[in-house]
């Protein structure tokens, strides 16, 4: 349904049209008519679905010039950024209704300016609960003629501990009013509030996040402990997003990661709740204007923030709450654009969480390899070549030309000079590049607890096979983590290795063309005939090697061919 089909007055329809809105979103289509009727509404819909317009258009429609010398509507938002953002959007909708004067009030900013605004005819107030209460106590805000109150992002306000403040506000406003509540999730605490403070509310729930999430390509990389920043660095270089948001779970991590990325030369800024208002505004402005293309934030700081053109979201930490995953990646791919989300995992626990998130969101999250520094160097060389070739068209001064001609007199030295200059540029272009050379794409999951089978390799002690040669070759060829493989039994003429049953065909397949310690080998499924196990037959002569889990150092170790392991004589 189109906005123009709504029973809205011309000034609002014109403003909406000017903003380029034509079709309503689902939540708008379902709630606006009810709100225009004056009903109390509970609206549940994901971030980015246009809830601001849903609750503000009906308010603006109902505001008449005659009753506008007092505050008619109050909108409570969890954070200063959201209050500012909602207020800005409302200003745009009210563009052609000049008597509507929105004001935003939030903590951390000058009280005087807000008091001035409130005194000078503000009739629609958007604010954070604490500051609104502050103004009520000072009597700089009067709500005795309030017609509508909106609790926007109600779940987040409760998460942030605003429950008491909200209730205090609700107690102080006229009983006869419209109470509207919007939220992305519907925990029981919200329902308790609606029960107590709403009058026969209609609940509108827009099903699932799929619309938002589906437009977003989702990937994950799995890296050893302590290598997340390197992985992020390489992903940022390889994907070159125009504008990216990176999520961390703690303020401390936001600070640390911001420092780390800045040190590495990225234009990154951090945003979290401990920052002063001025600082936060500066950060948001820097990010919105494109001066800083990377914003690192906690969930609370970033909740609901609507920045156009974020083309990649990175989860440096996975969110603790699955709904938050949807909110986070919803920062990209907004308003029908496509976006990409990358999750950086370390350790089995996070891989399991990732799988649960994938199941919960019904989204496909594909594993990719961390781009290697080698690939990135190659890309940098290519870019440098293009850049230098493009330079040849640059106009230069006569002096420069003269010097060039002198330098060109000796071809050999001219070549040396050019090489040195190219080297300078390349060094610059590839400086700080972390080394992160995973040999092949990492294959799925670890397989702890999975059913294993054994493969037979036709090389044994007689061929001078040692466990590290065999494991090294398997890891190199399959790209699977070293600890995917189980027990390695080396016999005189052959070796058996435990592999996850699900990976058997793959291992056999890729090993067909491989050499181990210089010897071409045949790898096949090990058949245990007659119920007799090889371990029993060759007891005493075989060398059993049980791998200790050594996820942490595997990549580095794989290079040098040495592995942590515990030897045990069979
Ligand atoms: P929410 O509060 O649900 O997270 P917002 O109200 O912040 O979502 O809206 C997200 C973005 O979508 C904003 O940039 C808004 O201007 C835009 N938007 C809202 N409704 C529409 C619409 N019907 N058509 C196009 N864009 C819209
Ligand atoms: Mg919103």
PDB file of C-alpha atoms in Angstrom, residues 405-509:
ATOM      1  CA  UNK A 405      66.314  13.803 -19.202  1.00  0.00           C
ATOM      2  CA  UNK A 406      69.584  14.005 -17.298  1.00  0.00           C
ATOM      3  CA  UNK A 407      68.699  10.923 -15.279  1.00  0.00           C
ATOM      4  CA  UNK A 408      67.719   9.018 -18.410  1.00  0.00           C
ATOM      5  CA  UNK A 409      71.167   9.487 -19.951  1.00  0.00           C
ATOM      6  CA  UNK A 410      72.384   6.435 -18.121  1.00  0.00           C
ATOM      7  CA  UNK A 411      69.783   3.732 -18.645  1.00  0.00           C
ATOM      8  CA  UNK A 412      71.184   1.443 -15.966  1.00  0.00           C
ATOM      9  CA  UNK A 413      71.102   4.056 -13.250  1.00  0.00           C
ATOM     10  CA  UNK A 414      67.685   5.283 -14.434  1.00  0.00           C
ATOM     11  CA  UNK A 415      66.372   1.783 -13.906  1.00  0.00           C
ATOM     12  CA  UNK A 416      67.867   1.742 -10.419  1.00  0.00           C
ATOM     13  CA  UNK A 417      66.210   5.042  -9.571  1.00  0.00           C
ATOM     14  CA  UNK A 418      62.817   3.922 -10.817  1.00  0.00           C
ATOM     15  CA  UNK A 419      63.126   0.637  -8.946  1.00  0.00           C
ATOM     16  CA  UNK A 420      63.940   2.450  -5.725  1.00  0.00           C
ATOM     17  CA  UNK A 421      60.924   4.723  -6.175  1.00  0.00           C
ATOM     18  CA  UNK A 422      58.633   1.815  -6.928  1.00  0.00           C
ATOM     19  CA  UNK A 423      59.977   0.039  -3.866  1.00  0.00           C
ATOM     20  CA  UNK A 424      59.131   3.039  -1.725  1.00  0.00           C
ATOM     21  CA  UNK A 425      55.554   2.995  -2.914  1.00  0.00           C
ATOM     22  CA  UNK A 426      55.218  -0.733  -2.507  1.00  0.00           C
ATOM     23  CA  UNK A 427      56.641  -0.599   0.981  1.00  0.00           C
ATOM     24  CA  UNK A 428      54.125   2.083   1.806  1.00  0.00           C
ATOM     25  CA  UNK A 429      51.254   0.167   0.217  1.00  0.00           C
ATOM     26  CA  UNK A 430      52.032  -3.069   2.022  1.00  0.00           C
ATOM     27  CA  UNK A 431      53.296  -1.775   5.328  1.00  0.00           C
ATOM     28  CA  UNK A 432      51.782  -3.245   8.479  1.00  0.00           C
ATOM     29  CA  UNK A 433      50.356  -6.116   6.485  1.00  0.00           C
ATOM     30  CA  UNK A 434      49.930  -8.925   8.987  1.00  0.00           C
ATOM     31  CA  UNK A 435      51.181 -12.307   7.927  1.00  0.00           C
ATOM     32  CA  UNK A 436      48.349 -14.703   8.000  1.00  0.00           C
ATOM     33  CA  UNK A 437      48.898 -17.464   5.579  1.00  0.00           C
ATOM     34  CA  UNK A 438      46.348 -20.159   5.927  1.00  0.00           C
ATOM     35  CA  UNK A 439      47.286 -22.601   3.188  1.00  0.00           C
ATOM     36  CA  UNK A 440      43.790 -23.430   1.901  1.00  0.00           C
ATOM     37  CA  UNK A 441      40.249 -22.592   2.852  1.00  0.00           C
ATOM     38  CA  UNK A 442      39.591 -24.031   6.249  1.00  0.00           C
ATOM     39  CA  UNK A 443      37.024 -26.765   6.005  1.00  0.00           C
ATOM     40  CA  UNK A 444      33.963 -26.852   8.134  1.00  0.00           C
ATOM     41  CA  UNK A 445      33.857 -27.305  11.863  1.00  0.00           C
ATOM     42  CA  UNK A 446      36.047 -29.261  14.170  1.00  0.00           C
ATOM     43  CA  UNK A 447      34.857 -32.783  14.513  1.00  0.00           C
ATOM     44  CA  UNK A 448      35.229 -33.504  18.168  1.00  0.00           C
ATOM     45  CA  UNK A 449      32.858 -36.252  19.129  1.00  0.00           C
ATOM     46  CA  UNK A 450      32.004 -37.003  15.508  1.00  0.00           C
ATOM     47  CA  UNK A 451      32.101 -40.562  14.265  1.00  0.00           C
ATOM     48  CA  UNK A 452      35.532 -41.406  12.921  1.00  0.00           C
ATOM     49  CA  UNK A 453      36.833 -43.946  10.447  1.00  0.00           C
ATOM     50  CA  UNK A 454      40.373 -44.777   9.490  1.00  0.00           C
ATOM     51  CA  UNK A 455      42.191 -44.255   6.252  1.00  0.00           C
ATOM     52  CA  UNK A 456      44.974 -46.527   5.091  1.00  0.00           C
ATOM     53  CA  UNK A 457      48.129 -44.976   3.672  1.00  0.00           C
ATOM     54  CA  UNK A 458      50.526 -47.325   1.915  1.00  0.00           C
ATOM     55  CA  UNK A 459      53.635 -45.986   3.565  1.00  0.00           C
ATOM     56  CA  UNK A 460      54.981 -46.872   6.970  1.00  0.00           C
ATOM     57  CA  UNK A 461      58.052 -46.986   9.101  1.00  0.00           C
ATOM     58  CA  UNK A 462      59.994 -48.723   6.341  1.00  0.00           C
ATOM     59  CA  UNK A 463      59.446 -45.595   4.230  1.00  0.00           C
ATOM     60  CA  UNK A 464      60.715 -43.523   7.118  1.00  0.00           C
ATOM     61  CA  UNK A 465      57.274 -42.068   7.777  1.00  0.00           C
ATOM     62  CA  UNK A 466      56.889 -40.048  10.926  1.00  0.00           C
ATOM     63  CA  UNK A 467      53.625 -38.720  12.325  1.00  0.00           C
ATOM     64  CA  UNK A 468      54.491 -35.124  11.626  1.00  0.00           C
ATOM     65  CA  UNK A 469      55.162 -35.830   7.922  1.00  0.00           C
ATOM     66  CA  UNK A 470      51.832 -37.542   7.630  1.00  0.00           C
ATOM     67  CA  UNK A 471      49.846 -34.987   9.566  1.00  0.00           C
ATOM     68  CA  UNK A 472      51.628 -32.156   7.788  1.00  0.00           C
ATOM     69  CA  UNK A 473      50.761 -33.628   4.396  1.00  0.00           C
ATOM     70  CA  UNK A 474      47.127 -34.169   5.380  1.00  0.00           C
ATOM     71  CA  UNK A 475      46.749 -30.633   6.693  1.00  0.00           C
ATOM     72  CA  UNK A 476      48.459 -29.127   3.653  1.00  0.00           C
ATOM     73  CA  UNK A 477      46.357 -31.055   1.177  1.00  0.00           C
ATOM     74  CA  UNK A 478      42.959 -30.834   2.831  1.00  0.00           C
ATOM     75  CA  UNK A 479      43.194 -27.444   4.450  1.00  0.00           C
ATOM     76  CA  UNK A 480      41.554 -29.024   7.484  1.00  0.00           C
ATOM     77  CA  UNK A 481      42.775 -28.128  10.937  1.00  0.00           C
ATOM     78  CA  UNK A 482      45.411 -30.440  12.384  1.00  0.00           C
ATOM     79  CA  UNK A 483      43.227 -31.425  15.276  1.00  0.00           C
ATOM     80  CA  UNK A 484      40.541 -32.732  12.946  1.00  0.00           C
ATOM     81  CA  UNK A 485      42.651 -35.822  12.577  1.00  0.00           C
ATOM     82  CA  UNK A 486      42.707 -38.398  15.307  1.00  0.00           C
ATOM     83  CA  UNK A 487      45.047 -41.201  16.097  1.00  0.00           C
ATOM     84  CA  UNK A 488      47.924 -41.912  13.707  1.00  0.00           C
ATOM     85  CA  UNK A 489      49.228 -45.480  13.805  1.00  0.00           C
ATOM     86  CA  UNK A 490      52.441 -46.112  11.934  1.00  0.00           C
ATOM     87  CA  UNK A 491      53.127 -49.702  11.016  1.00  0.00           C
ATOM     88  CA  UNK A 492      56.007 -51.196   9.124  1.00  0.00           C
ATOM     89  CA  UNK A 493      54.474 -50.882   5.675  1.00  0.00           C
ATOM     90  CA  UNK A 494      51.444 -48.758   6.179  1.00  0.00           C
ATOM     91  CA  UNK A 495      49.865 -46.141   8.348  1.00  0.00           C
ATOM     92  CA  UNK A 496      46.307 -45.558   9.515  1.00  0.00           C
ATOM     93  CA  UNK A 497      44.862 -42.211  10.444  1.00  0.00           C
ATOM     94  CA  UNK A 498      41.533 -41.482  12.089  1.00  0.00           C
ATOM     95  CA  UNK A 499      39.424 -39.000  10.167  1.00  0.00           C
ATOM     96  CA  UNK A 500      35.824 -37.861  10.695  1.00  0.00           C
ATOM     97  CA  UNK A 501      33.534 -40.131   8.727  1.00  0.00           C
ATOM     98  CA  UNK A 502      31.938 -37.145   7.038  1.00  0.00           C
ATOM     99  CA  UNK A 503      35.312 -36.107   5.662  1.00  0.00           C
ATOM    100  CA  UNK A 504      36.429 -39.523   4.457  1.00  0.00           C
ATOM    101  CA  UNK A 505      35.618 -39.122   0.784  1.00  0.00           C
ATOM    102  CA  UNK A 506      37.110 -35.690   0.685  1.00  0.00           C
ATOM    103  CA  UNK A 507      40.372 -36.813   2.308  1.00  0.00           C
ATOM    104  CA  UNK A 508      40.713 -39.832   0.036  1.00  0.00           C
ATOM    105  CA  UNK A 509      39.989 -37.675  -2.956  1.00  0.00           C
TER     106      UNK A 509
END
